[in-house]
mmCIF file of C-alpha atoms in Angstrom:
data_model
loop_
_atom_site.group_PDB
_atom_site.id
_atom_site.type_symbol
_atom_site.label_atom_id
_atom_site.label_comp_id
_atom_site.label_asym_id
_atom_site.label_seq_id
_atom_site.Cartn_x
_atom_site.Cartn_y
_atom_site.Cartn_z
ATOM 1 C CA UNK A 1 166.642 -264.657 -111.723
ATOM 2 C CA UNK A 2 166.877 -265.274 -108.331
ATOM 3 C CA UNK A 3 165.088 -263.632 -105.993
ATOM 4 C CA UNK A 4 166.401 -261.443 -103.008
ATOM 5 C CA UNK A 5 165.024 -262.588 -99.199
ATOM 6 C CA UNK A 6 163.347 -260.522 -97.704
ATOM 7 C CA UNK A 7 165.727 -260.141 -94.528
ATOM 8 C CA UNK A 8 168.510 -259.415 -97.033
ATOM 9 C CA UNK A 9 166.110 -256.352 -98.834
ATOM 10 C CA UNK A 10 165.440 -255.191 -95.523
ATOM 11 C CA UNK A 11 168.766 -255.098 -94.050
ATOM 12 C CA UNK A 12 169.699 -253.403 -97.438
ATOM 13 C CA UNK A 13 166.759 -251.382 -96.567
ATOM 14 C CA UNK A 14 168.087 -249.906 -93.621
ATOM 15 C CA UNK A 15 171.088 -249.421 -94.579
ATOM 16 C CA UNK A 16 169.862 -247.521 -97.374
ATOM 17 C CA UNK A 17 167.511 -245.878 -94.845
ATOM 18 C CA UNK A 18 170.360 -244.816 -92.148
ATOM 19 C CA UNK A 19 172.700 -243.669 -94.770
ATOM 20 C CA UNK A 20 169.729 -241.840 -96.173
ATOM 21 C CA UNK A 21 169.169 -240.531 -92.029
ATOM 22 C CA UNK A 22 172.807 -239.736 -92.065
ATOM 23 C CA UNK A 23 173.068 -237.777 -95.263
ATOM 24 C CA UNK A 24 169.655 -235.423 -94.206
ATOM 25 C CA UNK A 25 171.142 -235.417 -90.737
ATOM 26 C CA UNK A 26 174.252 -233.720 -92.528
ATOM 27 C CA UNK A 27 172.298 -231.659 -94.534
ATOM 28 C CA UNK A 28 170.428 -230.726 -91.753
ATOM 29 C CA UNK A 29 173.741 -229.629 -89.590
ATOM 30 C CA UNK A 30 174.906 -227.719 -92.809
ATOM 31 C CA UNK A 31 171.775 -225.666 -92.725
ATOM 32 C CA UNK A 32 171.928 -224.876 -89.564
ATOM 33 C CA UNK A 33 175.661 -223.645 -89.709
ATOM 34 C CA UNK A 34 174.397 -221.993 -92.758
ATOM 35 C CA UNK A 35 171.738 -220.532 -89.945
ATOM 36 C CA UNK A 36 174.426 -219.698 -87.079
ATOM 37 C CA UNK A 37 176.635 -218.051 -90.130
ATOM 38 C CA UNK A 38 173.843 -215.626 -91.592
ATOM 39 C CA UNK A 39 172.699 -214.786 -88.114
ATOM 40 C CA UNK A 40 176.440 -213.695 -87.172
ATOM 41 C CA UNK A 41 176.406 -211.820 -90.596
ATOM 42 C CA UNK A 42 173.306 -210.520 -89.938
ATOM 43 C CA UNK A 43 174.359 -209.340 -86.320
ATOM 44 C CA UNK A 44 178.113 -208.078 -88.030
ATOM 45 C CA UNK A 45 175.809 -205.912 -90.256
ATOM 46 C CA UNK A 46 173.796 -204.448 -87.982
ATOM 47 C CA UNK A 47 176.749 -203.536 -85.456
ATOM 48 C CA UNK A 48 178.628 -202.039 -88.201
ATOM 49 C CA UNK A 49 175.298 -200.195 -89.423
ATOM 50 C CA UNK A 50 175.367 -198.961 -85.733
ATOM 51 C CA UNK A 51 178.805 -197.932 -85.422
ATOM 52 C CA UNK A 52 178.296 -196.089 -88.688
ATOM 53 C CA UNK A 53 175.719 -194.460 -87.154
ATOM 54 C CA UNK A 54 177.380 -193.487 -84.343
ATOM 55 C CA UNK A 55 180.474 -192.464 -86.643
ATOM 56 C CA UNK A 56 177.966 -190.249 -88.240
ATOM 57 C CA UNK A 57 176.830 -188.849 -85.073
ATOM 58 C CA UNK A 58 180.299 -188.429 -83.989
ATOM 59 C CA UNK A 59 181.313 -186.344 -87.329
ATOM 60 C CA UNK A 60 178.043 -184.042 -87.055
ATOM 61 C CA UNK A 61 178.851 -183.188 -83.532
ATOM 62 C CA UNK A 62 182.950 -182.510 -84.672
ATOM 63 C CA UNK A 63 181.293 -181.020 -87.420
ATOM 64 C CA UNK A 64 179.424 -178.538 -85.403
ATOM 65 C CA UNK A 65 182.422 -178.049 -82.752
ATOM 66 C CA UNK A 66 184.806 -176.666 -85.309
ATOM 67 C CA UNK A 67 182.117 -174.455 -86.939
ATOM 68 C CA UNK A 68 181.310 -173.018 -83.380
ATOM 69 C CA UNK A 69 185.673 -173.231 -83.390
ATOM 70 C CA UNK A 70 185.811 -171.394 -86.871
ATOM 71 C CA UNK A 71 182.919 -168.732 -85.454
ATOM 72 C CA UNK A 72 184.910 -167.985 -82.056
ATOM 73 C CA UNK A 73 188.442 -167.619 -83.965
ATOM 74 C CA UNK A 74 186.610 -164.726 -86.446
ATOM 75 C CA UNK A 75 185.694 -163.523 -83.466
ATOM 76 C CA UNK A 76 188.492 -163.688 -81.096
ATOM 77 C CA UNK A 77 190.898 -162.364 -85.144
ATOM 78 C CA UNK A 78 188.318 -158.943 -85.228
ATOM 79 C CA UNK A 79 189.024 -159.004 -81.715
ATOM 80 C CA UNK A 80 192.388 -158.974 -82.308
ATOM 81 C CA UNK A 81 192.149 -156.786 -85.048
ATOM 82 C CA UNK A 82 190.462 -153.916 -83.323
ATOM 83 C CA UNK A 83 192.673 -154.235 -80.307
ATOM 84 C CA UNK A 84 195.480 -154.012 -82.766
ATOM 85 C CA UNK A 85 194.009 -150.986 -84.573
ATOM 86 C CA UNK A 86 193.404 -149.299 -81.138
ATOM 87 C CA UNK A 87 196.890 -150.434 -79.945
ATOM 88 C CA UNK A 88 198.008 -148.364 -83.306
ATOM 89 C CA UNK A 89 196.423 -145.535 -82.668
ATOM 90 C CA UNK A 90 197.314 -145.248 -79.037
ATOM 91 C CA UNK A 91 200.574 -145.445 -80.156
ATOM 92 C CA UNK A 92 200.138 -142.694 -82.676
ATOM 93 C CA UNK A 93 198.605 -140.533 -80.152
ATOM 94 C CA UNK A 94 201.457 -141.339 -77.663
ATOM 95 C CA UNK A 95 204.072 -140.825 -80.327
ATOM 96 C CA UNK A 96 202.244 -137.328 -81.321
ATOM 97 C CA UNK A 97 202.132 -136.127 -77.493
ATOM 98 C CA UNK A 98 206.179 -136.850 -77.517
ATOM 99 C CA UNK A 99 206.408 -134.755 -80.356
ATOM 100 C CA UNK A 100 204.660 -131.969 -78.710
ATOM 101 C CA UNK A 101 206.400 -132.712 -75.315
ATOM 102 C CA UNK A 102 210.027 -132.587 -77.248
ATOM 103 C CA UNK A 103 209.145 -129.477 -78.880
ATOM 104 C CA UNK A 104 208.119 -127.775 -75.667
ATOM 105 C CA UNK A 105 211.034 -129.333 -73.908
ATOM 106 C CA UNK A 106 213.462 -127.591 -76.350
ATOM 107 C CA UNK A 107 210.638 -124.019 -76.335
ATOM 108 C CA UNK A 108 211.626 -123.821 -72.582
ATOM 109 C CA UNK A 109 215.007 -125.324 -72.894
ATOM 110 C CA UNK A 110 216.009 -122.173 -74.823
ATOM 111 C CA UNK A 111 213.430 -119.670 -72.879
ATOM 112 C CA UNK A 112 215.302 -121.170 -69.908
ATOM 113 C CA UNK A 113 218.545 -120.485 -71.514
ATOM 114 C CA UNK A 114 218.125 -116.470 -71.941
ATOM 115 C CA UNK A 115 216.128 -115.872 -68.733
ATOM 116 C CA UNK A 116 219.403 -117.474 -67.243
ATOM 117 C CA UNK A 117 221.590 -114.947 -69.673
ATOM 118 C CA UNK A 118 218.802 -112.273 -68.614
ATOM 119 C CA UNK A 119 219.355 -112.312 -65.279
ATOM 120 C CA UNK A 120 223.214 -112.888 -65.214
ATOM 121 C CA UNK A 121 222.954 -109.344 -67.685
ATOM 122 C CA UNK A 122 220.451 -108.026 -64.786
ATOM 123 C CA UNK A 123 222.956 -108.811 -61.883
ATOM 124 C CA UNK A 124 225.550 -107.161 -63.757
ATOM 125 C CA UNK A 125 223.719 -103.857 -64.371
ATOM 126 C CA UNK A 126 223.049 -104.304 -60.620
ATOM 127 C CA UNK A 127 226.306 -104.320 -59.919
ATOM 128 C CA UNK A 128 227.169 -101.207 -61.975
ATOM 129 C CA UNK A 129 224.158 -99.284 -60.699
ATOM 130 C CA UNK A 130 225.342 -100.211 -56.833
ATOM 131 C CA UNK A 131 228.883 -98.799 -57.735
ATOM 132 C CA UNK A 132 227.777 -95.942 -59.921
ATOM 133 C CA UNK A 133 225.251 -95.332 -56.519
ATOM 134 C CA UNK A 134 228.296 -95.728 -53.946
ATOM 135 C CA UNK A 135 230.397 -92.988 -56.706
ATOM 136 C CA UNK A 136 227.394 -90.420 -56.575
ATOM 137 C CA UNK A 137 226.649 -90.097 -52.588
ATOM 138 C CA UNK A 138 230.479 -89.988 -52.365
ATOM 139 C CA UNK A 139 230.491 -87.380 -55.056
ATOM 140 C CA UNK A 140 227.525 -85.633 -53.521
ATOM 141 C CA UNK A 141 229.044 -85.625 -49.842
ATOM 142 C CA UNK A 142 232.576 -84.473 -51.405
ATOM 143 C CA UNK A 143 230.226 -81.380 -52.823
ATOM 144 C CA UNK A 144 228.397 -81.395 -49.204
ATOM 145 C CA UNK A 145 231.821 -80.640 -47.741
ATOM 146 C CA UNK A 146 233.155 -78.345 -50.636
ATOM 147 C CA UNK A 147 229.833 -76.467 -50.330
ATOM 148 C CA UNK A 148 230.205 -76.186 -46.540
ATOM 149 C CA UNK A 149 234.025 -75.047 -46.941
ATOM 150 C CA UNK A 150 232.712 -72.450 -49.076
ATOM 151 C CA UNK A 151 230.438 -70.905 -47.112
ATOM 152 C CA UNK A 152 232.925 -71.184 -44.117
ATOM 153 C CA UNK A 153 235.551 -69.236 -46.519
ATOM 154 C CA UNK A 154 232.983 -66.683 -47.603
ATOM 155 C CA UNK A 155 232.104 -66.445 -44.091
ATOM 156 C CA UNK A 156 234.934 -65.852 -42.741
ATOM 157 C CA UNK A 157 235.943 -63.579 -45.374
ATOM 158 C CA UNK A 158 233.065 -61.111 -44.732
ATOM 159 C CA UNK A 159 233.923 -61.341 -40.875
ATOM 160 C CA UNK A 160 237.036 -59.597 -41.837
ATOM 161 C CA UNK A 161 236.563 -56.564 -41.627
ATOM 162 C CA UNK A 162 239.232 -53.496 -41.295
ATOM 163 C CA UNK A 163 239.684 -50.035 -40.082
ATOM 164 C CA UNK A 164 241.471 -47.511 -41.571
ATOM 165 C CA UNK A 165 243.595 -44.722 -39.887
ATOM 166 C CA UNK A 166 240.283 -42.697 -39.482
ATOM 167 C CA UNK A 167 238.019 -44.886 -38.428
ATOM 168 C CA UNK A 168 236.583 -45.857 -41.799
ATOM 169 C CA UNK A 169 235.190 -49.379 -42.215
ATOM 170 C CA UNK A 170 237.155 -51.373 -44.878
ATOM 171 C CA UNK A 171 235.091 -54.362 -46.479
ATOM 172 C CA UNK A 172 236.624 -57.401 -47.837
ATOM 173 C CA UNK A 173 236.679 -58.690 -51.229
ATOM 174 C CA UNK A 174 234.669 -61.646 -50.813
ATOM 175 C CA UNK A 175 233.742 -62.105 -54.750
ATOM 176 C CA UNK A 176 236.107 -65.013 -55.109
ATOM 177 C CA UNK A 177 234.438 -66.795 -51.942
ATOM 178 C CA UNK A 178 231.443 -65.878 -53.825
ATOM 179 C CA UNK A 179 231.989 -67.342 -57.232
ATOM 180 C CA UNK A 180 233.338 -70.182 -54.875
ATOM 181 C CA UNK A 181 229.833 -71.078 -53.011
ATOM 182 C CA UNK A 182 228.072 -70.749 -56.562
ATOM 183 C CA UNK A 183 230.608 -73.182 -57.797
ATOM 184 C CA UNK A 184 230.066 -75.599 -54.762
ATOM 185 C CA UNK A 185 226.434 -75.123 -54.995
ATOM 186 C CA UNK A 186 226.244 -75.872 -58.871
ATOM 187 C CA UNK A 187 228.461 -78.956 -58.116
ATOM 188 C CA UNK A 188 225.877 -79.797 -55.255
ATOM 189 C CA UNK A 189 223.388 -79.770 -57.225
ATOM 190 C CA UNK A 190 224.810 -81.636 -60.343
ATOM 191 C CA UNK A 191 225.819 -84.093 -57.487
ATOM 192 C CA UNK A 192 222.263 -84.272 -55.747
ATOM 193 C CA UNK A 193 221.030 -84.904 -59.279
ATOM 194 C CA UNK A 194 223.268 -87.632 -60.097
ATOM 195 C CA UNK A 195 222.998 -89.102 -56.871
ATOM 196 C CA UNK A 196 219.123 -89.070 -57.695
ATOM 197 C CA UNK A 197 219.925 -90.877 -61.113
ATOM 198 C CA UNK A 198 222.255 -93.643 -59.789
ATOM 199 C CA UNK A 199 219.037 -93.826 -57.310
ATOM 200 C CA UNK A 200 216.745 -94.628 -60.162
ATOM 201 C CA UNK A 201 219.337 -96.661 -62.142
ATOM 202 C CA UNK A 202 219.321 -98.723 -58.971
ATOM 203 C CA UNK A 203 215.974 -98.942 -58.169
ATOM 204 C CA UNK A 204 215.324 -100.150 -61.800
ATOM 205 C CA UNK A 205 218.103 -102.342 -62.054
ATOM 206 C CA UNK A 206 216.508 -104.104 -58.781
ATOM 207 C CA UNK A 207 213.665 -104.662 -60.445
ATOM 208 C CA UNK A 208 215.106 -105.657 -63.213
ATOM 209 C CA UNK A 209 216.861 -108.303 -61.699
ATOM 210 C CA UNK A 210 213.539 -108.997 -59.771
ATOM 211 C CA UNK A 211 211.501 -109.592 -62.927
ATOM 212 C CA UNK A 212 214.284 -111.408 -64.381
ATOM 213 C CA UNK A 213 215.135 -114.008 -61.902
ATOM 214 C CA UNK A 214 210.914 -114.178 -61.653
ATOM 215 C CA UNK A 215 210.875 -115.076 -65.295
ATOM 216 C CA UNK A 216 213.928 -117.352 -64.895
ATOM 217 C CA UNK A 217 212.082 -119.216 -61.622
ATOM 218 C CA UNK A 218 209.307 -119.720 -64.625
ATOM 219 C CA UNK A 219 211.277 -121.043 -66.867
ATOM 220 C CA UNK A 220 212.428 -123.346 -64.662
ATOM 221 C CA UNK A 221 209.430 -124.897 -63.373
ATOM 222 C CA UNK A 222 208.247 -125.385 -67.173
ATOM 223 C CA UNK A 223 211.251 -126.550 -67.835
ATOM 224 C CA UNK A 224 210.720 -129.313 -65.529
ATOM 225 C CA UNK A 225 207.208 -129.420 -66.167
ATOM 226 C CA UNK A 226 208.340 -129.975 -69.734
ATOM 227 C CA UNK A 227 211.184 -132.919 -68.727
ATOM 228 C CA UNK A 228 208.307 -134.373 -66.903
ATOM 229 C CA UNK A 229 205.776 -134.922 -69.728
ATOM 230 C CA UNK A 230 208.552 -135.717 -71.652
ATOM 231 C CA UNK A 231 208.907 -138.601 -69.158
ATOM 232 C CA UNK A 232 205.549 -139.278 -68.942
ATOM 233 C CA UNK A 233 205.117 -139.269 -72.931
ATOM 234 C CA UNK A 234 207.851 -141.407 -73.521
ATOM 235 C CA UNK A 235 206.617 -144.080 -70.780
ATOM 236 C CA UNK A 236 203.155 -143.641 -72.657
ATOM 237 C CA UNK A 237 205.133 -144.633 -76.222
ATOM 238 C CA UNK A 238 206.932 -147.678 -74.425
ATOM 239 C CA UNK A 239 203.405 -149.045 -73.263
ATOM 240 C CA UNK A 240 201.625 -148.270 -76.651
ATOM 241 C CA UNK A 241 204.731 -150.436 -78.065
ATOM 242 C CA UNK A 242 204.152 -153.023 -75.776
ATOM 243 C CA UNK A 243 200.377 -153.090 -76.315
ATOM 244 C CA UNK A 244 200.733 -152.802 -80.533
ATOM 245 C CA UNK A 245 203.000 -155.949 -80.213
ATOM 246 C CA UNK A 246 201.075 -158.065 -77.772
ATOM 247 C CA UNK A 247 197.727 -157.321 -80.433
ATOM 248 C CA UNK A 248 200.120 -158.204 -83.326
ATOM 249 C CA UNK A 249 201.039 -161.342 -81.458
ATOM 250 C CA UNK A 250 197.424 -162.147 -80.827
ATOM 251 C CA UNK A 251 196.827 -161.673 -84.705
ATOM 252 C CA UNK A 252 199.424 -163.956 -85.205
ATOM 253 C CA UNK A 253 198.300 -166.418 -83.061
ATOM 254 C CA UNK A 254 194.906 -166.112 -84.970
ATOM 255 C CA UNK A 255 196.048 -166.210 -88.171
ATOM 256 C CA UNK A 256 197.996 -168.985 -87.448
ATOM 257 C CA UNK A 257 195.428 -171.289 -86.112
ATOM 258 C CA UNK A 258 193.001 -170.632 -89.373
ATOM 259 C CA UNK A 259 195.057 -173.114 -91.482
ATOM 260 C CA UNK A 260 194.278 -175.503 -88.538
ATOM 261 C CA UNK A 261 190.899 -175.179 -88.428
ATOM 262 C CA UNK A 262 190.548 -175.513 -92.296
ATOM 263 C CA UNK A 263 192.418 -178.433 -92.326
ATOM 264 C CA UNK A 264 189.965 -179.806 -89.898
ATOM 265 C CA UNK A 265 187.616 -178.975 -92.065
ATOM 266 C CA UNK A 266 189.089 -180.574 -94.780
ATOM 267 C CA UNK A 267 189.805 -183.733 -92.852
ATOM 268 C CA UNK A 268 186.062 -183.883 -91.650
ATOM 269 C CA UNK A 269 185.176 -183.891 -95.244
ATOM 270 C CA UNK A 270 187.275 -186.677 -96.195
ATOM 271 C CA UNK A 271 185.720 -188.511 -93.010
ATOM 272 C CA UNK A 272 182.209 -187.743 -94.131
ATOM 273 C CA UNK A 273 183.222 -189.367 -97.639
ATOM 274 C CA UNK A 274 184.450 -192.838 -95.968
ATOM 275 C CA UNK A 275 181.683 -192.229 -93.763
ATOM 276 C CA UNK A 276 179.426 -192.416 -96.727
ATOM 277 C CA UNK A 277 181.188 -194.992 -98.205
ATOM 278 C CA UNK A 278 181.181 -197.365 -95.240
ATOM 279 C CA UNK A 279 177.296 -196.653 -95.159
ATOM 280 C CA UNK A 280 176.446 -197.557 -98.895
ATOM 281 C CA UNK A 281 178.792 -200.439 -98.109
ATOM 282 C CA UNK A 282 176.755 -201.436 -94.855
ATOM 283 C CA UNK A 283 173.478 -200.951 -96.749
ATOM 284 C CA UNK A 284 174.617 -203.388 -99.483
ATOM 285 C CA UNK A 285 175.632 -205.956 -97.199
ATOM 286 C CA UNK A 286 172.701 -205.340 -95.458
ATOM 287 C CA UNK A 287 170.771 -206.355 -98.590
ATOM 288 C CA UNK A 288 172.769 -209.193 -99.549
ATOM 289 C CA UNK A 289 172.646 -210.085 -95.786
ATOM 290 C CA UNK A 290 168.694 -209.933 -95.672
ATOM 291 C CA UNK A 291 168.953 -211.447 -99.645
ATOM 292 C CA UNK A 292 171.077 -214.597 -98.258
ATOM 293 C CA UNK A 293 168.551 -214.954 -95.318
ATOM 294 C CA UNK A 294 165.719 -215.349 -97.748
ATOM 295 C CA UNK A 295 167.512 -217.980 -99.629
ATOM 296 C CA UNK A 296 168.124 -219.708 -96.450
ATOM 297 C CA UNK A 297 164.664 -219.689 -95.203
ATOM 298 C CA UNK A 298 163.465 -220.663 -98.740
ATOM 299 C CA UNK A 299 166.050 -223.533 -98.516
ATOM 300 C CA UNK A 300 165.698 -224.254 -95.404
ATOM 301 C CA UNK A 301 161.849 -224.787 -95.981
ATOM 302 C CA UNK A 302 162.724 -227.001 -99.158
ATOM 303 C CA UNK A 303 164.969 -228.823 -96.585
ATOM 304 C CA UNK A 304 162.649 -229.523 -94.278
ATOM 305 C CA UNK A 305 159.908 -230.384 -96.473
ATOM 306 C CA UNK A 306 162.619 -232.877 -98.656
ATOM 307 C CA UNK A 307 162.977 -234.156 -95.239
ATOM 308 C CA UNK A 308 159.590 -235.310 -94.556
ATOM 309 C CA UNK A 309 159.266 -236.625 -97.863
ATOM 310 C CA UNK A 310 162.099 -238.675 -97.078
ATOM 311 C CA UNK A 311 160.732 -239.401 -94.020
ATOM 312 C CA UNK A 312 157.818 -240.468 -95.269
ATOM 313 C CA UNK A 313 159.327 -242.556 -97.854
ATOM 314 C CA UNK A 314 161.436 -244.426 -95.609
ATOM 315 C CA UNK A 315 158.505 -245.140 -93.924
ATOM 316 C CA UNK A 316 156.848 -246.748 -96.787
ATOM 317 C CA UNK A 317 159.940 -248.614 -97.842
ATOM 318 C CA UNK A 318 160.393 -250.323 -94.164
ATOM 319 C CA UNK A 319 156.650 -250.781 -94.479
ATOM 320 C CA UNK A 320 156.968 -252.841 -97.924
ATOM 321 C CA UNK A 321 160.233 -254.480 -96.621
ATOM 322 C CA UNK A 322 157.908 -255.517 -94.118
ATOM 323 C CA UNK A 323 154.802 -257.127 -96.176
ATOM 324 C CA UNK A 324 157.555 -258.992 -98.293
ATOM 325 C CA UNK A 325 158.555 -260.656 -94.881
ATOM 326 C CA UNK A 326 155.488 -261.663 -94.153
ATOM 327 C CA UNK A 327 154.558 -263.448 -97.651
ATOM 328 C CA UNK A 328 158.273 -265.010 -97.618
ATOM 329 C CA UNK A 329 156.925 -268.500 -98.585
ATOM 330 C CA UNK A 330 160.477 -270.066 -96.742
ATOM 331 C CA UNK A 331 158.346 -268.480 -93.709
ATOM 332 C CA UNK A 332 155.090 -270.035 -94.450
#
C-alpha cells in the first residue's frame, strides 16, 4: 500500500478541519436563530399575556360600569314608576275635582235659572201691586170727593130751612143726604182699607223683588265661581294628562333600554369566555414557550460543548498531521 505524504494528509486535514469549522459555524448560526426565534416567541407571549391582562382589566371595569348602568336604570324605572303612579293619581284627583266642579256648575246653572224666573215672577207682581196701588188711592180720593159731596149735600140740605104762613120753622128732610154720607163714609173706609192693602201688597212685593234679585246676584256670582273652577279643573286634568304621559314616556324609555343593558351583559359574558380562552391559550404557549427555551439551552449547551470537543479534536489532528511531517523520511 502506498503511503499518503504527509503534506497531502494535512492539506486533507484542513480541509476536513474547515469544512468541519464551517459545518459548527452553521450549526452555530442555526442556534442562534433558534435563540433570536424563541426570544421573539418568548417576548410575543408575554405581550399577548399582557394584553390579556389588560383585556381582563378592561372587561372587569365594563363589567362594573354596566352593573353601576343596570343599578341607576332600576333606579331611574322606580323613579319612573312612582312619578307615573303619582302622575295617575293626580290625574284621578283632577278628574274627580271636574266631576264635582261640573256638578256644581249645572247645581247653580239651574239655581241660576229660577232665581232669574223668580225675579222676572217678582217684577211682575210688582207691577200688579204698583197698578192695583195707583187703582186704590184713585178709588180712595174718588170716595174722598164723594164723601166731601155728601157732607156738602147734607149740609146744605139742613141749611134749608122754611117758614110757614105763621111763623113756624119747617125742617128739611135730610135722611137721604144722610144715608148718603154713611154710604160715602162706608165706601171711604172700604177705600182707605184697600188703599192700605195695595200698600202692603206693594211693600211686600218690593221686597220680594229685593230678596229675589239678591238671591239671583248670588246665583250669579256662584255661577261664575262655578265656570271658574270648572276652568281651573279642567286646566288641572290637561296638566295631569300631560304629566301621566311624559312618566309613561319615561317608563318607556326605561323599559326600553333594559334589553340593552342585558345584552351587554350577555356580550360581556361571551367576552369573558374568549377572554378565558385567549388566557389558557397564552398560558400554554407560555409553557411550550418556556418548554422550547429549555430545549434550547439544553441544546445549546450540548452545542457548545460538541464544539469544544471538536475543537479540541481538530487540534489534535493538526497536531498529529504535524509529527507525521516531521518524521517524513523524504524530509530527513
Amino acid at each position: 500500500m502506498d503511503m499518503i505524504e504527509p503534506g497531502r494528509l494535512i492539506a486533507l486535514l484542513e480541509d476536513v478541519k474547515y469544512r468541519h469549522y464551517d459545518s459548527r459555524q452553521a450549526l452555530l448560526e442555526v442556534m442562534e436563530t433558534l435563540g433570536t426565534v424563541q426570544h421573539l416567541l418568548e417576548d410575543g407571549v408575554s405581550e399577548a399575556m399582557r394584553r390579556v391582562s389588560d383585556a381582563t382589566a378592561d372587561l372587569h371595569d365594563a363589567r362594573q360600569r354596566v352593573r353601576r348602568w343596570n343599578d341607576d336604570l332600576d333606579a331611574v324605572h322606580a323613579a319612573a314608576q312612582s312619578a307615573c303612579d303619582d302622575a295617575d293619581a293626580q290625574d284621578m284627583r283632577a278628574r274627580n275635582v271636574r266631576g264635582r266642579a261640573d256638578t256644581m256648575l249645572q247645581h247653580w246653572r239651574l239655581q241660576l235659572s229660577n232665581a232669574v224666573a223668580a225675579r222676572i215672577t217678582a217684577q211682575t207682581a210688582l207691577t200688579a201691586a204698583q197698578g192695583r196701588k195707583l187703582q186704590a188711592d184713585t178709588a180712595l180720593g174718588e170716595a174722598h170727593s164723594r164723601l166731601d159731596n155728601a157732607y156738602a149735600a147734607l149740609s146744605a140740605c139742613e141749611s134749608d130751612i122754611r117758614y110757614d104762613l105763621e111763623g113756624r120753622v119747617i125742617y128739611p128732610n135730610c135722611s137721604g143726604y144722610s144715608s148718603n154720607v154713611y154710604a160715602a163714609q162706608s165706601n171711604l173706609k172700604y177705600a182707605q182699607s184697600e188703599a192700605n192693602n195695595a200698600a202692603w201688597a206693594l211693600n211686600t212685593a218690593n221686597q220680594e223683588l229685593n230678596r229675589a234679585q239678591g238671591h239671583e246676584q248670588t246665583c250669579t256670582s256662584r255661577h261664575m265661581q262655578a265656570e271658574h273652577a270648572l276652568v281651573v279643573a279642567q286646566s288641572a286634568c290637561a296638566s295631569a294628562g300631560r304629566a301621566v304621559a311624559a312618566a309613561r314616556v319615561a317608563l318607556s324609555c326605561a323599559d326600553d333600554v333594559y334589553p340593552l343593558v342585558h345584552e351587554m351583559e350577555r356580550l360581556l359574558v361571551v367576552t369573558r369566555e374568549h377572554v378565558n380562552l385567549c388566557t389558557s391559550q397564552a398560558s400554554i404557549a407560555r409553557s411550550r414557550v418556556d418548554e422550547g427555551m429549555q430545549q434550547f439551552h439544553t441544546t445549546h449547551t450540548d452545542a457548545t460543548t460538541n464544539g469544544q470537543d471538536a475543537a479540541r479534536m481538530d487540534d489534535r489532528l493538526l497536531e498529529k498531521a504535524e509529527l507525521m511531517q516531521k518524521f517524513d523520511h523524504r524530509t530527513l
